[in-house]
Coordinates of C-alpha atoms and ligand atoms in Angstrom, one line a residue:
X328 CA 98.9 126.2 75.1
X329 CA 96.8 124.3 77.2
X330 CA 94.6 120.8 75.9
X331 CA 92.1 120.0 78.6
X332 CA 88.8 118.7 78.4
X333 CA 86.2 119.1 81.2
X334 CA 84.7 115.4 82.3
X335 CA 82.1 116.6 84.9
X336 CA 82.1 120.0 86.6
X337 CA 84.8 119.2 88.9
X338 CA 86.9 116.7 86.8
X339 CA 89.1 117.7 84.3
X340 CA 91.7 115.3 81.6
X341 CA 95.0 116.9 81.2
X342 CA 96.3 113.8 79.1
X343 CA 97.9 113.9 75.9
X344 CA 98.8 111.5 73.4
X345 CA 102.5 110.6 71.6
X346 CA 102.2 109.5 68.2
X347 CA 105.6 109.5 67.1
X348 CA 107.0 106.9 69.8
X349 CA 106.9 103.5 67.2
X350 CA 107.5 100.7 70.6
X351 CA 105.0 101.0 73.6
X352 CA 107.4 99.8 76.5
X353 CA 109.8 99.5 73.4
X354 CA 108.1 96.3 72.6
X355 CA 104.4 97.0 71.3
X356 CA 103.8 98.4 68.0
X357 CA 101.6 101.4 68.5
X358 CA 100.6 102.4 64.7
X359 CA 97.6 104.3 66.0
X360 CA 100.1 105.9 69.1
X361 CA 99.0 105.7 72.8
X362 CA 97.5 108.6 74.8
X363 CA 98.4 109.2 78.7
X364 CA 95.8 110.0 81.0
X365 CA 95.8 112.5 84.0
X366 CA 92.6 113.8 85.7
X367 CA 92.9 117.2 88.2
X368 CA 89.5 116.9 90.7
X369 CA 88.5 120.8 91.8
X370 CA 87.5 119.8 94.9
X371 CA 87.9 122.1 98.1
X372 CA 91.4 120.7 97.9
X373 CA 93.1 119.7 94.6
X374 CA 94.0 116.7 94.0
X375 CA 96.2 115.2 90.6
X376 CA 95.5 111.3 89.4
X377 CA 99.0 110.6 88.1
X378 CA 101.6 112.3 86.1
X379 CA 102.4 111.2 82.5
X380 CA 105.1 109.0 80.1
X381 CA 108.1 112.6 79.7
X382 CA 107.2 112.5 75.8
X383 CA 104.2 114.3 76.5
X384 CA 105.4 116.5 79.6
X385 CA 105.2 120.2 78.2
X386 CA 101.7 119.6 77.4
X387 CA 101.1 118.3 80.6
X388 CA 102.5 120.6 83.0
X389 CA 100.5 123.4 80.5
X390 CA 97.2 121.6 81.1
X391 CA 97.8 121.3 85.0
X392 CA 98.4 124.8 85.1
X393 CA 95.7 126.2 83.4
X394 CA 93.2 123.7 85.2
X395 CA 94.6 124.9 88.3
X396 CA 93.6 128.1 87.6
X397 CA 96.3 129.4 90.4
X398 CA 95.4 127.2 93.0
X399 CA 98.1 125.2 94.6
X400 CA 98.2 121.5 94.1
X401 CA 97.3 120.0 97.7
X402 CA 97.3 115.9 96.7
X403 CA 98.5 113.9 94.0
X404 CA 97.2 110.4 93.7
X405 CA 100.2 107.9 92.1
X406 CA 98.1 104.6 91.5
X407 CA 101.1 103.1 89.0
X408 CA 104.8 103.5 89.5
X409 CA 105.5 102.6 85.6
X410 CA 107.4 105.6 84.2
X411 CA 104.6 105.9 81.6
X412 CA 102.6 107.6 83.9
X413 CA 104.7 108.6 86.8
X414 CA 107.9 109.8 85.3
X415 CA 107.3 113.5 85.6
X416 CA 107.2 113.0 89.2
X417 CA 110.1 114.9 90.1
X418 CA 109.0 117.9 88.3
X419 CA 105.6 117.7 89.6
X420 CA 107.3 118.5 93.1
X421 CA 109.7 120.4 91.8
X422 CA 107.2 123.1 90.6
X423 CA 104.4 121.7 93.5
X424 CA 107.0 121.5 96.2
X425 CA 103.5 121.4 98.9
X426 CA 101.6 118.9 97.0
X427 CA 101.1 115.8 99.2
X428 CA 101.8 112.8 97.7
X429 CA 99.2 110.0 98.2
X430 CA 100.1 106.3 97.7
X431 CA 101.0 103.2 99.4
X432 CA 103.9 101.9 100.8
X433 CA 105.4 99.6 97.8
X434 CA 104.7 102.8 95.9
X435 CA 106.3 105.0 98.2
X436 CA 109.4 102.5 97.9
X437 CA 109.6 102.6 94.0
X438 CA 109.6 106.3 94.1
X439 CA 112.4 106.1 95.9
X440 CA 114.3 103.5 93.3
X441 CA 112.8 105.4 90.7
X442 CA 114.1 108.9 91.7
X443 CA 116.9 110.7 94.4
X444 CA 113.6 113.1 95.7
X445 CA 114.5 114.8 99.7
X446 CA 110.9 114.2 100.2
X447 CA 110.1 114.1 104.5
X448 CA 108.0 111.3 105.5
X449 CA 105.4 114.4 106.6
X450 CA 104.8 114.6 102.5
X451 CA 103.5 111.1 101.7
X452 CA 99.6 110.1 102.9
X453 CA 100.4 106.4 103.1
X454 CA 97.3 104.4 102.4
X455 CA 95.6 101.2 101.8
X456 CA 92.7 98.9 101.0
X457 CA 89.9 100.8 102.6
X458 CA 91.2 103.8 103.4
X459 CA 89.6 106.9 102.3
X460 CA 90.6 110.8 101.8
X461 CA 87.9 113.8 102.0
X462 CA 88.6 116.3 99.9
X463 CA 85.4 119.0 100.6
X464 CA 82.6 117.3 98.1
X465 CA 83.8 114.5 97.1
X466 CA 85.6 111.2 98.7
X467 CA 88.1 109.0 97.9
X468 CA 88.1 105.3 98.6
X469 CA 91.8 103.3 97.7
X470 CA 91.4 99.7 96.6
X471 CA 94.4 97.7 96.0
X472 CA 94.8 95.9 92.1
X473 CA 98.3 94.0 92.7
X474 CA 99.1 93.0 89.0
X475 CA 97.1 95.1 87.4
X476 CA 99.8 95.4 86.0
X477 CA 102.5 96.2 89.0
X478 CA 102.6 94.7 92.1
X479 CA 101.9 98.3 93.8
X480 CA 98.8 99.6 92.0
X481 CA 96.4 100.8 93.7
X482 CA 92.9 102.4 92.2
X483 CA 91.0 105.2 93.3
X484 CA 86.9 105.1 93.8
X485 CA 85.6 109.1 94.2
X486 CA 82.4 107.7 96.2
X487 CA 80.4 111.1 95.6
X488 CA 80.3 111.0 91.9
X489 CA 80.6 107.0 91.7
X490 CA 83.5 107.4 89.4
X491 CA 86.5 104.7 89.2
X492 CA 90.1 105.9 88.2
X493 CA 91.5 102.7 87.3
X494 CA 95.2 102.6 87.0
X495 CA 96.5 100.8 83.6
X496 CA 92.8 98.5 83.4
X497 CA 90.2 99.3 80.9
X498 CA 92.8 101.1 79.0
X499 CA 93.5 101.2 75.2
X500 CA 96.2 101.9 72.5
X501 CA 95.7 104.6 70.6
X502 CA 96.1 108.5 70.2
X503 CA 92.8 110.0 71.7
X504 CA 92.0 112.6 68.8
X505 CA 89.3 115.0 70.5
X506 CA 87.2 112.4 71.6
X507 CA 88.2 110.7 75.1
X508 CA 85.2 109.1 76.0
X509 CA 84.3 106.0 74.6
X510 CA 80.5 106.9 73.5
X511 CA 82.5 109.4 71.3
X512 CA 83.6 107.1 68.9
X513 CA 82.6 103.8 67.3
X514 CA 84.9 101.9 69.9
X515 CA 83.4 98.1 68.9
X516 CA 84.7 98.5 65.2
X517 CA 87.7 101.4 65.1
X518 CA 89.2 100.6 68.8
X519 CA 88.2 97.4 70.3
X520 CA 91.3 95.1 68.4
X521 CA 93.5 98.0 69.8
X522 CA 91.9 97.1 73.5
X523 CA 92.4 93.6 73.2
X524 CA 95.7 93.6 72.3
X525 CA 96.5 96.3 75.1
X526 CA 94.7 93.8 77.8
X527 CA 96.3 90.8 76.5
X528 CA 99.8 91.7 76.4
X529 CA 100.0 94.0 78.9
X530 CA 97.9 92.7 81.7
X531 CA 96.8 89.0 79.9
X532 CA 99.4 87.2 82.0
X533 CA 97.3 88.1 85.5
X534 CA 93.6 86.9 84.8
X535 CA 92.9 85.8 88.3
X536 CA 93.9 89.4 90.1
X537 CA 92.0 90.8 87.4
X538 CA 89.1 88.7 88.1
X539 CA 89.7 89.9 92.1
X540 CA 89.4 93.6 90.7
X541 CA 86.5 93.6 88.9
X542 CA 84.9 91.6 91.9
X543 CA 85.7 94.0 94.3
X544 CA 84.5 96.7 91.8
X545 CA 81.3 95.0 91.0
X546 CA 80.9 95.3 94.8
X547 CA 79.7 99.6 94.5
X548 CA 78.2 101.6 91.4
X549 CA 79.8 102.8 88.6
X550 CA 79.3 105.7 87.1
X551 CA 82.5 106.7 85.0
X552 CA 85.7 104.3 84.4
X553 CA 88.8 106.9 84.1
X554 CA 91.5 104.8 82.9
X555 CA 95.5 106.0 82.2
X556 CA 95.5 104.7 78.6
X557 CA 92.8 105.3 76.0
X558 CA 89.3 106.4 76.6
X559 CA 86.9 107.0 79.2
X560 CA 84.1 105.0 80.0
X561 CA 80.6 107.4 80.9
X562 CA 78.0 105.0 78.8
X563 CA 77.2 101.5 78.0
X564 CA 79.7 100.1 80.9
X565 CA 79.0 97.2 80.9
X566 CA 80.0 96.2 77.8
X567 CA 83.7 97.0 78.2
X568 CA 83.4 95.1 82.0
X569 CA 82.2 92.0 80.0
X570 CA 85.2 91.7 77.7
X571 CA 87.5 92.0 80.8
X572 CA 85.7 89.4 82.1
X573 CA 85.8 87.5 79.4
X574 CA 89.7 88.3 79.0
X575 CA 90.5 87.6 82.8
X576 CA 88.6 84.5 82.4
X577 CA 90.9 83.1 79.4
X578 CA 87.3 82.5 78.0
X579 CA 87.4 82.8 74.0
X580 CA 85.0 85.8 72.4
X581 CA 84.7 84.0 69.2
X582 CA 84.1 80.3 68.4
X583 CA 86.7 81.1 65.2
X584 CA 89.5 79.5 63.6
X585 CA 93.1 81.8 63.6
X586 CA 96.1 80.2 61.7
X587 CA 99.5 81.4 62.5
X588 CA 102.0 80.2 60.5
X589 CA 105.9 80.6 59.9
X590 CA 107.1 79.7 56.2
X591 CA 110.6 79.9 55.3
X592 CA 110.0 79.5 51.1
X593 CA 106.1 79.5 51.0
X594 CA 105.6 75.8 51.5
X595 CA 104.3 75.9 55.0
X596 CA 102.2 78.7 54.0
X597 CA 100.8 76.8 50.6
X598 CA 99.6 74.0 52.8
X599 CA 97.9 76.1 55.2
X600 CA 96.2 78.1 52.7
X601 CA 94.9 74.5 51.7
X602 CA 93.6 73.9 55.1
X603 CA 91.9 77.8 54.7
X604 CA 90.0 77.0 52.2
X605 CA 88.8 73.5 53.2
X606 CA 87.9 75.3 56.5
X607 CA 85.9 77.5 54.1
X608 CA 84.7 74.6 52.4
X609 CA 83.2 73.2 55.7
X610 CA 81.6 76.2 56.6
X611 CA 83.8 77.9 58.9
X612 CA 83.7 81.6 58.6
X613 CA 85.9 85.0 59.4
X614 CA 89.3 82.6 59.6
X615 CA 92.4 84.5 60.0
X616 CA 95.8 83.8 59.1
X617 CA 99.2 85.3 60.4
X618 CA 102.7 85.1 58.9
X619 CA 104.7 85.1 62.0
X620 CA 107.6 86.8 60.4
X621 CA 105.7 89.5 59.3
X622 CA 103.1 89.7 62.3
X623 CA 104.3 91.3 65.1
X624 CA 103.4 88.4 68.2
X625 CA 101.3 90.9 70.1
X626 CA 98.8 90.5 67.1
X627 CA 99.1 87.0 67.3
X628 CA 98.6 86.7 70.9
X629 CA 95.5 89.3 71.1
X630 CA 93.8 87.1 68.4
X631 CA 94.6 84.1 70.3
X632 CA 92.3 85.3 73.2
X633 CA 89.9 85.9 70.5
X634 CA 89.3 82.9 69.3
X635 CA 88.4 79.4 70.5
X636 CA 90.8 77.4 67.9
X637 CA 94.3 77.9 66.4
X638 CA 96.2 76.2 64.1
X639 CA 100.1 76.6 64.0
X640 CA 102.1 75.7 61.5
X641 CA 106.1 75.7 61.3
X642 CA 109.1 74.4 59.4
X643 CA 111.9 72.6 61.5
X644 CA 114.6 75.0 62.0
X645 CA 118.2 74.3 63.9
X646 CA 116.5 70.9 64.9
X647 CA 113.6 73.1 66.6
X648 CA 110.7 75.6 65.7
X649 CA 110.9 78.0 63.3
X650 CA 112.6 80.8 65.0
X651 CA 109.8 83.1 65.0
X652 CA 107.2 81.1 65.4
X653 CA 109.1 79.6 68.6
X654 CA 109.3 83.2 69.8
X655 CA 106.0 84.1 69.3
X656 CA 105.1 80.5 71.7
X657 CA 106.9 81.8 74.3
X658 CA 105.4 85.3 74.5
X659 CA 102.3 83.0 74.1
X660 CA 102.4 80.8 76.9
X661 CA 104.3 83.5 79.0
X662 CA 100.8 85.1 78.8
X663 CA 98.9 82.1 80.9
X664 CA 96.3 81.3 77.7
X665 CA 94.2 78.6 78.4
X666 CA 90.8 76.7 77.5
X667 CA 92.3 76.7 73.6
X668 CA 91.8 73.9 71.1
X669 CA 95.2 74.1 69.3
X670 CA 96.1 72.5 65.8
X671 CA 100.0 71.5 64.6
X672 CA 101.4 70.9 61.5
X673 CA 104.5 70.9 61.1
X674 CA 107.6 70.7 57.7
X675 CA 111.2 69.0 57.7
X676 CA 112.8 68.6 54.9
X677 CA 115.2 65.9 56.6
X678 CA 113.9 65.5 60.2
X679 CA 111.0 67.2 61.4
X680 CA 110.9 68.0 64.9
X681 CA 108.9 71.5 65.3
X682 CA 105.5 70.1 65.6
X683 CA 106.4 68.0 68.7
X684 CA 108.4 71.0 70.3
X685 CA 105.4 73.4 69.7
X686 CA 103.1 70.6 71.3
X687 CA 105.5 70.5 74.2
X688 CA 105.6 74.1 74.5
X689 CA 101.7 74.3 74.3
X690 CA 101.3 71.8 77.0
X691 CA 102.2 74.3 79.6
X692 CA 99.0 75.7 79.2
X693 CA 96.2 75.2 81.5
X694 CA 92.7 73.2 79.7
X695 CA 94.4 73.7 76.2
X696 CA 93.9 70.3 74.2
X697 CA 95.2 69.3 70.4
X698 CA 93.0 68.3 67.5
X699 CA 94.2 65.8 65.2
X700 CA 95.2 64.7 63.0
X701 CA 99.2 66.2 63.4
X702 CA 100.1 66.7 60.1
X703 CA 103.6 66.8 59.2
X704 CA 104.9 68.1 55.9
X705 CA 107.6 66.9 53.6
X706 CA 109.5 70.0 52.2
X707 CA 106.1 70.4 50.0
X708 CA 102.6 69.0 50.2
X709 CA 101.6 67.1 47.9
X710 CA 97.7 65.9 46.7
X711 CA 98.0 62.6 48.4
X712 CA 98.1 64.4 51.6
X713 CA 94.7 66.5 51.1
X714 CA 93.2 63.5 52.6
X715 CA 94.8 64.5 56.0
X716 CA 94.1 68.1 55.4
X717 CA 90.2 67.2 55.0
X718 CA 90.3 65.2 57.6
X719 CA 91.8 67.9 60.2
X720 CA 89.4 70.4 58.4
X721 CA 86.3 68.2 59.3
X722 CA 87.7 67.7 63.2
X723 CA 88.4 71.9 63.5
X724 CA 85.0 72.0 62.0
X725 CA 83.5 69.6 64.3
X726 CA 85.1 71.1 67.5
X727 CA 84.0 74.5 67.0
Ligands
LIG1625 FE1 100.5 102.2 81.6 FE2 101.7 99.6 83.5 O1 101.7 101.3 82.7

């Protein structure tokens, strides 16, 4: 049973989507699932943008066959190496034993790390930056997107219909359920979050090659962004570019306040639900807070390239940070974040050290600066240290 849906007159999506798998890259909570993208162009020759993740591989090979219509397969394009989209590789030759395979030569060097494939040197089109493939109508321009998210990826511009298949950028989480384009759903308030947190974890870590994509992309017109997660972009372009921009930038969408916290017994959180409402108080507005035991970091790090300020807040734990709060900092600053205002308070019942730590952790980060006052708990707040609490309230305030 075949699941295709037609994009232009020559383009068709054979993806599908997994919503049973619970990690993405058996890290990322994917409540809403993930979808795999695969495109067929009808061209005089065939050619196949990338294979898929194997949970969705039946499907797949049913959607190639039937958009094939009993042609042969002549090229297939792999832009991205990641099993996620390249594991059914083996297969694809295996039932396409002519198709040529069209990549570049890191890619061609993981296939073979990936898999034990007698392919002949004569089967690979070796390409690079520049370099173009004429497929009857339509041609293909490759551009190179190192760290976007793999060293090796390369994307694919079809210069006819001004469409550009973009590899793992511009995707999303989340099933696609009928709709894969992105005019084909309220994307700002059902799937945006989901896109954020997809760029930020995923690819957050490489802003500057990001920033070299989208200059290079800015460079020719674009029609149609056909990305390997998530939907496809046909309408209103420019919106999506500008949040990678944004994202690539480290730039903050939202002057906003996000408090992540880590509370063993509720004191922690108590004091920073003071600080919330005195926030409130002052006039900030839409504040967040995270529990960074229940909050899965990916959450916590998506918001932080939200918003201009955070405030983090841990208990003293082993003589360091709250252990998942100190996780959650290191996924943090492995992720490059930068032009932050940050806030600490930290507990100890005996010796408090985590608010230090968490500043010294913090200080990796490029143009990221504190906000005092440090305020550092005793076990419990108490009401004579509200004063302090105002007091940080009116500089977050202030600094917005
Ligand atoms: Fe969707 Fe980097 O793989």
């Amino acid at each position: 049973m075949h699941n295709t849906r037609k994009i232009t007159s020559d383009l068709v999506w054979l993806g599908a989507s997994d919503n049973r798998l619970e990690l993405f890259e058996n890290v990322y909570p994917i409540p809403q699932g993930i979808s795999y993208n695969s495109y067929l162009l009808n061209d005089e020759k065939t050619v196949l943008f990338d294979t898929v993740d194997s949970s969705v591989r039946r499907q797949f090979f049913e959607n190639l066959r039937f958009a094939l219509n009993g042609r042969n397969l002549d090229f297939a394009i792999i832009q991205h190496m990641e099993p996620d989209h390249c594991a059914e590789l083996e297969d694809l030759l295996r039932i396409y034993p002519q198709a040529k395979i069209v990549c570049n030569m890191q890619i061609k060097k993981m296939i073979a790390q990936f898999f034990e494939l007698n392919i002949s040197d004569e089967q690979f089109m070796l390409v690079k930056e520049g370099d173009t493939l004429n497929t009857g109508k339509h041609t293909l321009n490759f551009i190179s997107a190192p760290m976007v998210h793999w060293p090796e990826v390369m994307m694919t511009y079809d210069a006819t219909d001004k469409i550009l298949f973009s590899a793992d950028a511009f995707g999303t989480f989340g099933s696609l359920n009928g709709n894969i384009f992105a005019d084909e759903v309220n994307f700002e308030r059902d799937y945006l979050d989901e896109a954020r947190r997809y760029y930020t974890n995923i690819v957050g870590k490489y802003g500057p090659q990001v920033q070299a994509v989208l200059k290079k992309a800015s460079a020719v017109e674009i029609k149609m962004i056909c990305p390997l997660h998530g939907f496809i972009w046909r309408d209103d372009l420019g919106y999506f570019i500008d949040k990678y921009a944004k994202w690539a930038a480290y730039e903050p969408e939202d002057k906003a306040v996000v408090i992540a916290y880590g509370s063993i017994y509720g004191n922690t959180y108590d004091a920073m639900a003071v600080l919330a409402s005195k926030l409130a108080e002052q006039g900030v507005k839409n504040i967040k807070m995270y529990d960074v035991s229940k909050t899965h970091a990916s959450y916590i790090i998506s918001e932080a390239f939200r918003a201009s300020t955070i405030v983090l807040a841990a208990p003293t734990y082993n003589g360091g940070i709250f252990v998942n709060m100190e996780n959650m900092l290191h996924d943090l600053t492995e992720h490059n974040l930068q032009n932050r205002r940050f806030a600490v308070v930290d507990n100890g019942t005996w010796a408090a050290m985590a608010g230090k730590q968490m500043k010294d952790l913090l200080a990796l980060l490029k143009n990221c600066t504190f906000i005092e006052p440090q305020i550092s708990l005793k076990s419990a707040m108490k009401d004579e240290q509200i004063a302090q609490i105002d007091e940080l309230a009116a500089a977050i305030k202030a600094d917005l």
